[in-house]
Amino acid sequence: MIDKPDVDERALAAEVAAAWTLDVAGLTFLPVGLDGQAWAYRVDTSDGRRWFLKLRRGAFTPAAVRLPGFLRAHGVRQVVAPVGGTPRRFGDHHLLLYPYVEGGSLWSRGLTDRQWTAYGDFLGRLHAVTPSPEIAAVLPTETYRSDAGQRVRTLGGQAAASASLGAFWHRYGDALHRLAETVDALAARVPRTPHVVCHADIHPGNLIADGDGPLHVVDWDAPILAPRERDLMFVLSRDFGEHPIDARRAELFRRGYGPVDPEPTVLSYYRAERHLDDVAAFLAGVLDPGASAESRANDLHWLTRIAETVADPGYQP
């Protein structure tokens, strides 16, 4: 979220200090991410170290807490895992603390050639991991039963009647309803394919690197057992990041991942469903009366960008 949470930051700093035995010297809000239920802070300690704090309204899922440490223990060293592996409660929120990774996300600046191959290597390693029975028990399994269509239909009525989104809905509403129908149709005919451990949000914004350095993979909030296309969609579509895949980058990715031959219906389902889910989230953000003008403008930017994509006559998920 780019809006600060409604919490007492001095009390938050004191909780972090007590929970992780840190001498907290500063707490800095980071306006990153688009999750309306989560916020981020940089924690500076008196010994000069930095930490990344995630604050979530409600609880973290067991998979978000336990899977990253399991993956690191099984050789997937690009994973950034929470310290201690136990969330701490803070009022109506829960906290996880992570190592702070210097550099920045690769959404805007893109991956170098070496990093495209490392991207493939990471996903190849992730998809080859066999979860333990304990981890498998807490990982959700793909069902192809998305609620995004219903959310868009409900919010669309509010959007059509609102001053802020009435013109938008008049222009794009029919295309977004067609998208919901497309997602339902694709879900009804996806074939059975093997399931692997998927990150489920593995776009360049969740890849952190310092220059041409090694990749660090963050935001393990919603992992799932699903077809590998769940992750490959972020690589193979051109919707994520300012420097998407092309023929040369695809070859570099394959050098790390191995052969890539995705099942087309599954891949199309995941692209269309992600567009629909993002539309629902951004509609809710623009319609939120408690959001700041800056936050609503940011959500409207991304909402319009997606709507223009799906309204294009040549759109094929």
mmCIF file of C-alpha atoms in Angstrom:
data_model
loop_
_atom_site.group_PDB
_atom_site.id
_atom_site.type_symbol
_atom_site.label_atom_id
_atom_site.label_comp_id
_atom_site.label_asym_id
_atom_site.label_seq_id
_atom_site.Cartn_x
_atom_site.Cartn_y
_atom_site.Cartn_z
ATOM 1 C CA MET A 1 0.000 0.000 0.000
ATOM 2 C CA ILE A 2 1.147 3.542 -0.673
ATOM 3 C CA ASP A 3 -1.015 4.936 2.176
ATOM 4 C CA LYS A 4 0.318 4.509 5.702
ATOM 5 C CA PRO A 5 -1.572 2.131 8.000
ATOM 6 C CA ASP A 6 -3.534 3.565 10.898
ATOM 7 C CA VAL A 7 -1.174 2.355 13.617
ATOM 8 C CA ASP A 8 0.925 3.931 16.361
ATOM 9 C CA GLU A 9 4.412 3.710 14.875
ATOM 10 C CA ARG A 10 6.153 4.197 18.230
ATOM 11 C CA ALA A 11 4.228 1.250 19.622
ATOM 12 C CA LEU A 12 5.025 -0.687 16.452
ATOM 13 C CA ALA A 13 8.745 -0.003 16.839
ATOM 14 C CA ALA A 14 8.585 -1.102 20.482
ATOM 15 C CA GLU A 15 6.830 -4.337 19.478
ATOM 16 C CA VAL A 16 9.447 -5.095 16.837
ATOM 17 C CA ALA A 17 12.234 -4.430 19.327
ATOM 18 C CA ALA A 18 10.697 -6.766 21.904
ATOM 19 C CA ALA A 19 9.649 -9.510 19.475
ATOM 20 C CA TRP A 20 13.006 -9.842 17.700
ATOM 21 C CA THR A 21 15.329 -8.525 20.413
ATOM 22 C CA LEU A 22 16.493 -5.565 18.341
ATOM 23 C CA ASP A 23 17.669 -2.108 19.371
ATOM 24 C CA VAL A 24 15.442 -0.222 16.940
ATOM 25 C CA ALA A 25 16.863 3.145 15.928
ATOM 26 C CA GLY A 26 14.339 4.018 13.214
ATOM 27 C CA LEU A 27 11.220 2.864 11.427
ATOM 28 C CA THR A 28 10.609 4.113 7.878
ATOM 29 C CA PHE A 29 7.381 3.501 5.968
ATOM 30 C CA LEU A 30 7.921 2.095 2.453
ATOM 31 C CA PRO A 31 5.109 2.890 -0.047
ATOM 32 C CA VAL A 32 5.499 -0.342 -2.000
ATOM 33 C CA GLY A 33 3.164 -3.087 -3.169
ATOM 34 C CA LEU A 34 -0.473 -3.129 -4.219
ATOM 35 C CA ASP A 35 -1.912 -5.400 -1.514
ATOM 36 C CA GLY A 36 -4.603 -3.425 0.279
ATOM 37 C CA GLN A 37 -4.161 -5.466 3.456
ATOM 38 C CA ALA A 38 -0.360 -5.237 3.832
ATOM 39 C CA TRP A 39 2.202 -2.511 4.517
ATOM 40 C CA ALA A 40 5.996 -2.404 4.608
ATOM 41 C CA TYR A 41 8.599 -0.683 6.788
ATOM 42 C CA ARG A 42 12.367 -0.557 6.870
ATOM 43 C CA VAL A 43 13.707 -1.150 10.353
ATOM 44 C CA ASP A 44 17.090 0.401 11.204
ATOM 45 C CA THR A 45 18.939 -0.837 14.278
ATOM 46 C CA SER A 46 21.661 0.768 16.351
ATOM 47 C CA ASP A 47 24.301 -1.656 15.032
ATOM 48 C CA GLY A 48 23.811 -0.303 11.497
ATOM 49 C CA ARG A 49 21.769 -3.222 10.180
ATOM 50 C CA ARG A 50 18.496 -3.009 8.264
ATOM 51 C CA TRP A 51 15.444 -5.244 8.265
ATOM 52 C CA PHE A 52 12.240 -5.410 6.235
ATOM 53 C CA LEU A 53 9.007 -5.485 8.247
ATOM 54 C CA LYS A 54 5.694 -6.595 6.758
ATOM 55 C CA LEU A 55 2.539 -5.582 8.597
ATOM 56 C CA ARG A 56 -0.646 -7.412 7.588
ATOM 57 C CA ARG A 57 -4.203 -6.760 8.671
ATOM 58 C CA GLY A 58 -5.349 -10.158 9.896
ATOM 59 C CA ALA A 59 -3.180 -13.259 9.790
ATOM 60 C CA PHE A 60 -0.534 -14.499 7.391
ATOM 61 C CA THR A 61 -1.356 -17.865 5.861
ATOM 62 C CA PRO A 62 0.590 -20.835 7.243
ATOM 63 C CA ALA A 63 2.087 -21.378 3.776
ATOM 64 C CA ALA A 64 3.385 -17.796 3.631
ATOM 65 C CA VAL A 65 5.099 -18.320 6.976
ATOM 66 C CA ARG A 66 6.499 -21.829 6.550
ATOM 67 C CA LEU A 67 7.246 -22.379 2.865
ATOM 68 C CA PRO A 68 10.069 -19.818 2.389
ATOM 69 C CA GLY A 69 12.232 -21.324 5.124
ATOM 70 C CA PHE A 70 11.556 -24.826 3.812
ATOM 71 C CA LEU A 71 12.658 -23.801 0.319
ATOM 72 C CA ARG A 72 15.879 -22.215 1.553
ATOM 73 C CA ALA A 73 16.643 -25.342 3.551
ATOM 74 C CA HIS A 74 16.201 -27.363 0.354
ATOM 75 C CA GLY A 75 18.640 -25.339 -1.707
ATOM 76 C CA VAL A 76 16.463 -22.614 -3.225
ATOM 77 C CA ARG A 77 18.707 -19.880 -1.885
ATOM 78 C CA GLN A 78 17.111 -16.994 -3.802
ATOM 79 C CA VAL A 79 14.156 -17.083 -1.398
ATOM 80 C CA VAL A 80 13.935 -14.302 1.185
ATOM 81 C CA ALA A 81 12.452 -16.004 4.249
ATOM 82 C CA PRO A 82 11.065 -14.488 7.465
ATOM 83 C CA VAL A 83 13.360 -14.304 10.466
ATOM 84 C CA GLY A 84 12.433 -16.907 13.058
ATOM 85 C CA GLY A 85 9.493 -18.143 11.009
ATOM 86 C CA THR A 86 6.851 -17.005 13.512
ATOM 87 C CA PRO A 87 4.473 -14.047 13.018
ATOM 88 C CA ARG A 88 3.958 -11.646 15.903
ATOM 89 C CA ARG A 89 0.590 -10.129 16.738
ATOM 90 C CA PHE A 90 0.169 -6.362 16.883
ATOM 91 C CA GLY A 91 -3.421 -5.409 17.630
ATOM 92 C CA ASP A 92 -5.541 -6.386 14.638
ATOM 93 C CA HIS A 93 -2.392 -6.943 12.596
ATOM 94 C CA HIS A 94 0.382 -9.515 12.358
ATOM 95 C CA LEU A 95 4.076 -8.906 11.724
ATOM 96 C CA LEU A 96 6.833 -10.747 9.897
ATOM 97 C CA LEU A 97 10.439 -9.583 9.817
ATOM 98 C CA TYR A 98 12.785 -10.311 6.907
ATOM 99 C CA PRO A 99 16.387 -9.533 6.023
ATOM 100 C CA TYR A 100 16.548 -6.235 4.138
ATOM 101 C CA VAL A 101 17.790 -6.744 0.579
ATOM 102 C CA GLU A 102 19.644 -3.799 -0.950
ATOM 103 C CA GLY A 103 19.099 -2.900 -4.573
ATOM 104 C CA GLY A 104 15.496 -2.596 -5.651
ATOM 105 C CA SER A 105 12.878 -4.397 -7.672
ATOM 106 C CA LEU A 106 13.410 -5.178 -11.345
ATOM 107 C CA TRP A 107 9.955 -4.046 -12.509
ATOM 108 C CA SER A 108 11.181 -0.764 -13.987
ATOM 109 C CA ARG A 109 14.819 -1.375 -14.850
ATOM 110 C CA GLY A 110 14.433 -4.936 -16.085
ATOM 111 C CA LEU A 111 16.667 -7.983 -15.830
ATOM 112 C CA THR A 112 20.144 -8.244 -17.271
ATOM 113 C CA ASP A 113 21.016 -11.159 -19.539
ATOM 114 C CA ARG A 114 22.598 -13.006 -16.631
ATOM 115 C CA GLN A 115 19.514 -12.370 -14.498
ATOM 116 C CA TRP A 116 17.134 -13.723 -17.160
ATOM 117 C CA THR A 117 19.015 -17.015 -16.978
ATOM 118 C CA ALA A 118 18.997 -16.839 -13.182
ATOM 119 C CA TYR A 119 15.236 -16.211 -13.302
ATOM 120 C CA GLY A 120 14.833 -19.458 -15.220
ATOM 121 C CA ASP A 121 17.159 -21.294 -12.869
ATOM 122 C CA PHE A 122 15.191 -20.126 -9.842
ATOM 123 C CA LEU A 123 11.822 -21.196 -11.249
ATOM 124 C CA GLY A 124 13.267 -24.511 -12.408
ATOM 125 C CA ARG A 125 14.545 -25.198 -8.895
ATOM 126 C CA LEU A 126 11.278 -24.096 -7.302
ATOM 127 C CA HIS A 127 9.143 -26.276 -9.565
ATOM 128 C CA ALA A 128 11.385 -29.280 -8.916
ATOM 129 C CA VAL A 129 10.964 -29.128 -5.129
ATOM 130 C CA THR A 130 8.888 -31.887 -3.566
ATOM 131 C CA PRO A 131 7.081 -30.422 -0.544
ATOM 132 C CA SER A 132 7.152 -32.362 2.681
ATOM 133 C CA PRO A 133 3.790 -33.710 3.897
ATOM 134 C CA GLU A 134 3.704 -30.904 6.481
ATOM 135 C CA ILE A 135 4.255 -28.206 3.844
ATOM 136 C CA ALA A 136 1.882 -29.814 1.340
ATOM 137 C CA ALA A 137 -0.805 -29.810 4.013
ATOM 138 C CA VAL A 138 -0.717 -25.997 4.338
ATOM 139 C CA LEU A 139 -0.359 -25.169 0.634
ATOM 140 C CA PRO A 140 -3.617 -24.366 -1.164
ATOM 141 C CA THR A 141 -4.296 -26.421 -4.299
ATOM 142 C CA GLU A 142 -5.520 -24.953 -7.571
ATOM 143 C CA THR A 143 -9.270 -25.412 -8.133
ATOM 144 C CA TYR A 144 -9.899 -22.956 -11.014
ATOM 145 C CA ARG A 145 -12.761 -21.492 -8.974
ATOM 146 C CA SER A 146 -11.935 -17.791 -9.105
ATOM 147 C CA ASP A 147 -14.211 -15.277 -7.398
ATOM 148 C CA ALA A 148 -12.784 -12.402 -9.455
ATOM 149 C CA GLY A 149 -15.671 -12.398 -11.921
ATOM 150 C CA GLN A 150 -18.286 -12.013 -9.211
ATOM 151 C CA ARG A 151 -16.261 -9.241 -7.567
ATOM 152 C CA VAL A 152 -16.013 -7.350 -10.859
ATOM 153 C CA ARG A 153 -19.748 -7.742 -11.545
ATOM 154 C CA THR A 154 -20.606 -6.430 -8.065
ATOM 155 C CA LEU A 155 -18.131 -3.549 -8.158
ATOM 156 C CA GLY A 156 -19.091 -2.702 -11.722
ATOM 157 C CA GLY A 157 -22.537 -1.595 -10.584
ATOM 158 C CA GLN A 158 -20.930 0.721 -8.023
ATOM 159 C CA ALA A 159 -18.428 1.982 -10.598
ATOM 160 C CA ALA A 160 -21.147 2.793 -13.138
ATOM 161 C CA ALA A 161 -22.973 4.915 -10.557
ATOM 162 C CA SER A 162 -19.895 6.710 -9.195
ATOM 163 C CA ALA A 163 -18.557 10.109 -10.209
ATOM 164 C CA SER A 164 -14.973 8.824 -10.250
ATOM 165 C CA LEU A 165 -15.539 5.746 -12.434
ATOM 166 C CA GLY A 166 -18.779 6.337 -14.345
ATOM 167 C CA ALA A 167 -17.035 7.358 -17.583
ATOM 168 C CA PHE A 168 -14.488 4.563 -17.188
ATOM 169 C CA TRP A 169 -17.194 1.924 -16.795
ATOM 170 C CA HIS A 170 -19.173 3.282 -19.739
ATOM 171 C CA ARG A 171 -16.064 2.851 -21.901
ATOM 172 C CA TYR A 172 -14.706 -0.452 -20.590
ATOM 173 C CA GLY A 173 -17.517 -2.203 -18.718
ATOM 174 C CA ASP A 174 -18.610 -4.442 -21.603
ATOM 175 C CA ALA A 175 -15.030 -5.600 -22.224
ATOM 176 C CA LEU A 176 -14.563 -6.413 -18.542
ATOM 177 C CA HIS A 177 -17.801 -8.410 -18.453
ATOM 178 C CA ARG A 178 -16.559 -10.336 -21.501
ATOM 179 C CA LEU A 179 -13.303 -10.986 -19.672
ATOM 180 C CA ALA A 180 -15.236 -12.509 -16.755
ATOM 181 C CA GLU A 181 -17.053 -14.782 -19.202
ATOM 182 C CA THR A 182 -13.762 -15.753 -20.820
ATOM 183 C CA VAL A 183 -12.286 -16.750 -17.465
ATOM 184 C CA ASP A 184 -15.316 -18.928 -16.709
ATOM 185 C CA ALA A 185 -15.108 -20.569 -20.137
ATOM 186 C CA LEU A 186 -11.391 -21.289 -19.839
ATOM 187 C CA ALA A 187 -11.820 -22.685 -16.320
ATOM 188 C CA ALA A 188 -14.388 -25.144 -17.649
ATOM 189 C CA ARG A 189 -11.975 -26.659 -20.178
ATOM 190 C CA VAL A 190 -8.518 -26.615 -18.603
ATOM 191 C CA PRO A 191 -6.936 -30.066 -18.869
ATOM 192 C CA ARG A 192 -5.476 -31.964 -15.941
ATOM 193 C CA THR A 193 -1.770 -31.158 -15.586
ATOM 194 C CA PRO A 194 0.787 -31.930 -12.854
ATOM 195 C CA HIS A 195 0.958 -29.579 -9.889
ATOM 196 C CA VAL A 196 4.170 -28.054 -8.550
ATOM 197 C CA VAL A 197 5.000 -25.513 -5.862
ATOM 198 C CA CYS A 198 4.313 -22.069 -7.350
ATOM 199 C CA HIS A 199 5.153 -18.628 -6.018
ATOM 200 C CA ALA A 200 1.999 -17.332 -7.775
ATOM 201 C CA ASP A 201 3.142 -13.696 -8.109
ATOM 202 C CA ILE A 202 6.589 -14.060 -9.632
ATOM 203 C CA HIS A 203 6.720 -10.893 -11.751
ATOM 204 C CA PRO A 204 9.849 -8.658 -11.872
ATOM 205 C CA GLY A 205 8.471 -6.468 -9.091
ATOM 206 C CA ASN A 206 9.100 -9.344 -6.686
ATOM 207 C CA LEU A 207 12.654 -9.884 -7.896
ATOM 208 C CA ILE A 208 15.210 -7.793 -5.990
ATOM 209 C CA ALA A 209 18.794 -7.304 -7.136
ATOM 210 C CA ASP A 210 21.666 -4.864 -6.714
ATOM 211 C CA GLY A 211 22.820 -4.052 -10.247
ATOM 212 C CA ASP A 212 23.697 -7.266 -12.097
ATOM 213 C CA GLY A 213 23.894 -9.142 -8.808
ATOM 214 C CA PRO A 214 22.045 -12.280 -7.716
ATOM 215 C CA LEU A 215 18.265 -12.403 -7.584
ATOM 216 C CA HIS A 216 16.361 -12.341 -4.316
ATOM 217 C CA VAL A 217 12.717 -13.435 -4.454
ATOM 218 C CA VAL A 218 10.247 -11.737 -2.109
ATOM 219 C CA ASP A 219 6.492 -11.633 -1.396
ATOM 220 C CA TRP A 220 5.655 -15.254 -0.629
ATOM 221 C CA ASP A 221 2.177 -14.326 0.600
ATOM 222 C CA ALA A 222 0.135 -16.635 -1.671
ATOM 223 C CA PRO A 223 2.053 -19.752 -2.767
ATOM 224 C CA ILE A 224 0.015 -22.597 -4.204
ATOM 225 C CA LEU A 225 0.247 -26.106 -5.600
ATOM 226 C CA ALA A 226 -0.685 -25.542 -9.226
ATOM 227 C CA PRO A 227 0.434 -26.217 -12.794
ATOM 228 C CA ARG A 228 3.769 -24.593 -13.580
ATOM 229 C CA GLU A 229 1.895 -22.282 -15.971
ATOM 230 C CA ARG A 230 0.735 -20.413 -12.841
ATOM 231 C CA ASP A 231 4.263 -18.986 -12.596
ATOM 232 C CA LEU A 232 5.299 -19.190 -16.246
ATOM 233 C CA MET A 233 2.446 -16.835 -17.134
ATOM 234 C CA PHE A 234 4.377 -13.977 -15.516
ATOM 235 C CA VAL A 235 7.414 -14.787 -17.633
ATOM 236 C CA LEU A 236 5.782 -15.510 -20.981
ATOM 237 C CA SER A 237 3.124 -12.778 -21.110
ATOM 238 C CA ARG A 238 4.138 -9.182 -21.772
ATOM 239 C CA ASP A 239 1.998 -7.663 -19.004
ATOM 240 C CA PHE A 240 4.477 -7.553 -16.138
ATOM 241 C CA GLY A 241 7.398 -5.152 -15.932
ATOM 242 C CA GLU A 242 8.646 -2.432 -18.235
ATOM 243 C CA HIS A 243 11.038 -4.754 -20.091
ATOM 244 C CA PRO A 244 9.041 -7.934 -20.866
ATOM 245 C CA ILE A 245 10.186 -11.062 -22.583
ATOM 246 C CA ASP A 246 11.277 -11.185 -26.217
ATOM 247 C CA ALA A 247 12.919 -13.922 -28.302
ATOM 248 C CA ARG A 248 16.410 -13.326 -26.903
ATOM 249 C CA ARG A 249 15.216 -13.121 -23.304
ATOM 250 C CA ALA A 250 13.156 -16.270 -23.789
ATOM 251 C CA GLU A 251 16.297 -18.126 -24.874
ATOM 252 C CA LEU A 252 18.205 -16.811 -21.853
ATOM 253 C CA PHE A 253 15.344 -17.914 -19.572
ATOM 254 C CA ARG A 254 15.340 -21.417 -21.112
ATOM 255 C CA ARG A 255 19.055 -21.765 -20.430
ATOM 256 C CA GLY A 256 18.193 -21.651 -16.732
ATOM 257 C CA TYR A 257 14.788 -23.321 -16.678
ATOM 258 C CA GLY A 258 15.092 -25.956 -19.368
ATOM 259 C CA PRO A 259 12.493 -26.701 -22.077
ATOM 260 C CA VAL A 260 9.425 -24.487 -21.848
ATOM 261 C CA ASP A 261 6.327 -25.850 -23.577
ATOM 262 C CA PRO A 262 3.342 -24.563 -21.606
ATOM 263 C CA GLU A 263 -0.151 -25.972 -22.000
ATOM 264 C CA PRO A 264 -1.932 -23.151 -23.919
ATOM 265 C CA THR A 265 -5.374 -23.326 -22.285
ATOM 266 C CA VAL A 266 -3.913 -23.298 -18.780
ATOM 267 C CA LEU A 267 -1.602 -20.416 -19.664
ATOM 268 C CA SER A 268 -4.516 -18.436 -21.145
ATOM 269 C CA TYR A 269 -6.641 -19.083 -18.055
ATOM 270 C CA TYR A 270 -3.972 -17.714 -15.750
ATOM 271 C CA ARG A 271 -3.372 -14.581 -17.829
ATOM 272 C CA ALA A 272 -7.084 -13.778 -18.113
ATOM 273 C CA GLU A 273 -7.792 -14.584 -14.459
ATOM 274 C CA ARG A 274 -4.927 -12.364 -13.287
ATOM 275 C CA HIS A 275 -6.251 -9.485 -15.384
ATOM 276 C CA LEU A 276 -9.711 -10.008 -13.908
ATOM 277 C CA ASP A 277 -8.452 -10.293 -10.337
ATOM 278 C CA ASP A 278 -6.391 -7.111 -10.716
ATOM 279 C CA VAL A 279 -9.410 -5.282 -12.151
ATOM 280 C CA ALA A 280 -11.456 -6.259 -9.088
ATOM 281 C CA ALA A 281 -8.700 -5.147 -6.699
ATOM 282 C CA PHE A 282 -8.162 -1.792 -8.419
ATOM 283 C CA LEU A 283 -11.890 -1.087 -8.716
ATOM 284 C CA ALA A 284 -12.170 -1.618 -4.973
ATOM 285 C CA GLY A 285 -9.216 0.690 -4.386
ATOM 286 C CA VAL A 286 -10.609 3.547 -6.471
ATOM 287 C CA LEU A 287 -14.029 3.193 -4.812
ATOM 288 C CA ASP A 288 -12.571 3.096 -1.274
ATOM 289 C CA PRO A 289 -13.692 6.327 0.449
ATOM 290 C CA GLY A 290 -10.896 6.002 3.000
ATOM 291 C CA ALA A 291 -8.096 5.923 0.427
ATOM 292 C CA SER A 292 -6.016 9.007 -0.278
ATOM 293 C CA ALA A 293 -6.262 10.840 -3.592
ATOM 294 C CA GLU A 294 -2.752 9.605 -4.422
ATOM 295 C CA SER A 295 -3.681 5.987 -3.752
ATOM 296 C CA ARG A 296 -6.887 6.217 -5.804
ATOM 297 C CA ALA A 297 -4.985 7.820 -8.690
ATOM 298 C CA ASN A 298 -2.415 5.014 -8.572
ATOM 299 C CA ASP A 299 -5.140 2.358 -8.646
ATOM 300 C CA LEU A 300 -6.914 4.133 -11.514
ATOM 301 C CA HIS A 301 -3.666 4.183 -13.514
ATOM 302 C CA TRP A 302 -3.255 0.405 -13.253
ATOM 303 C CA LEU A 303 -6.974 -0.228 -13.734
ATOM 304 C CA THR A 304 -6.991 1.766 -16.962
ATOM 305 C CA ARG A 305 -3.842 0.085 -18.208
ATOM 306 C CA ILE A 306 -5.416 -3.366 -17.814
ATOM 307 C CA ALA A 307 -8.773 -2.274 -19.243
ATOM 308 C CA GLU A 308 -7.090 -0.899 -22.363
ATOM 309 C CA THR A 309 -5.326 -4.236 -22.832
ATOM 310 C CA VAL A 310 -8.436 -6.400 -22.540
ATOM 311 C CA ALA A 311 -10.618 -4.015 -24.584
ATOM 312 C CA ASP A 312 -8.251 -4.207 -27.550
ATOM 313 C CA PRO A 313 -10.008 -6.073 -30.380
ATOM 314 C CA GLY A 314 -6.941 -8.284 -30.768
ATOM 315 C CA TYR A 315 -6.812 -9.327 -27.096
ATOM 316 C CA GLN A 316 -6.180 -13.034 -26.703
ATOM 317 C CA PRO A 317 -5.313 -14.217 -23.173
#
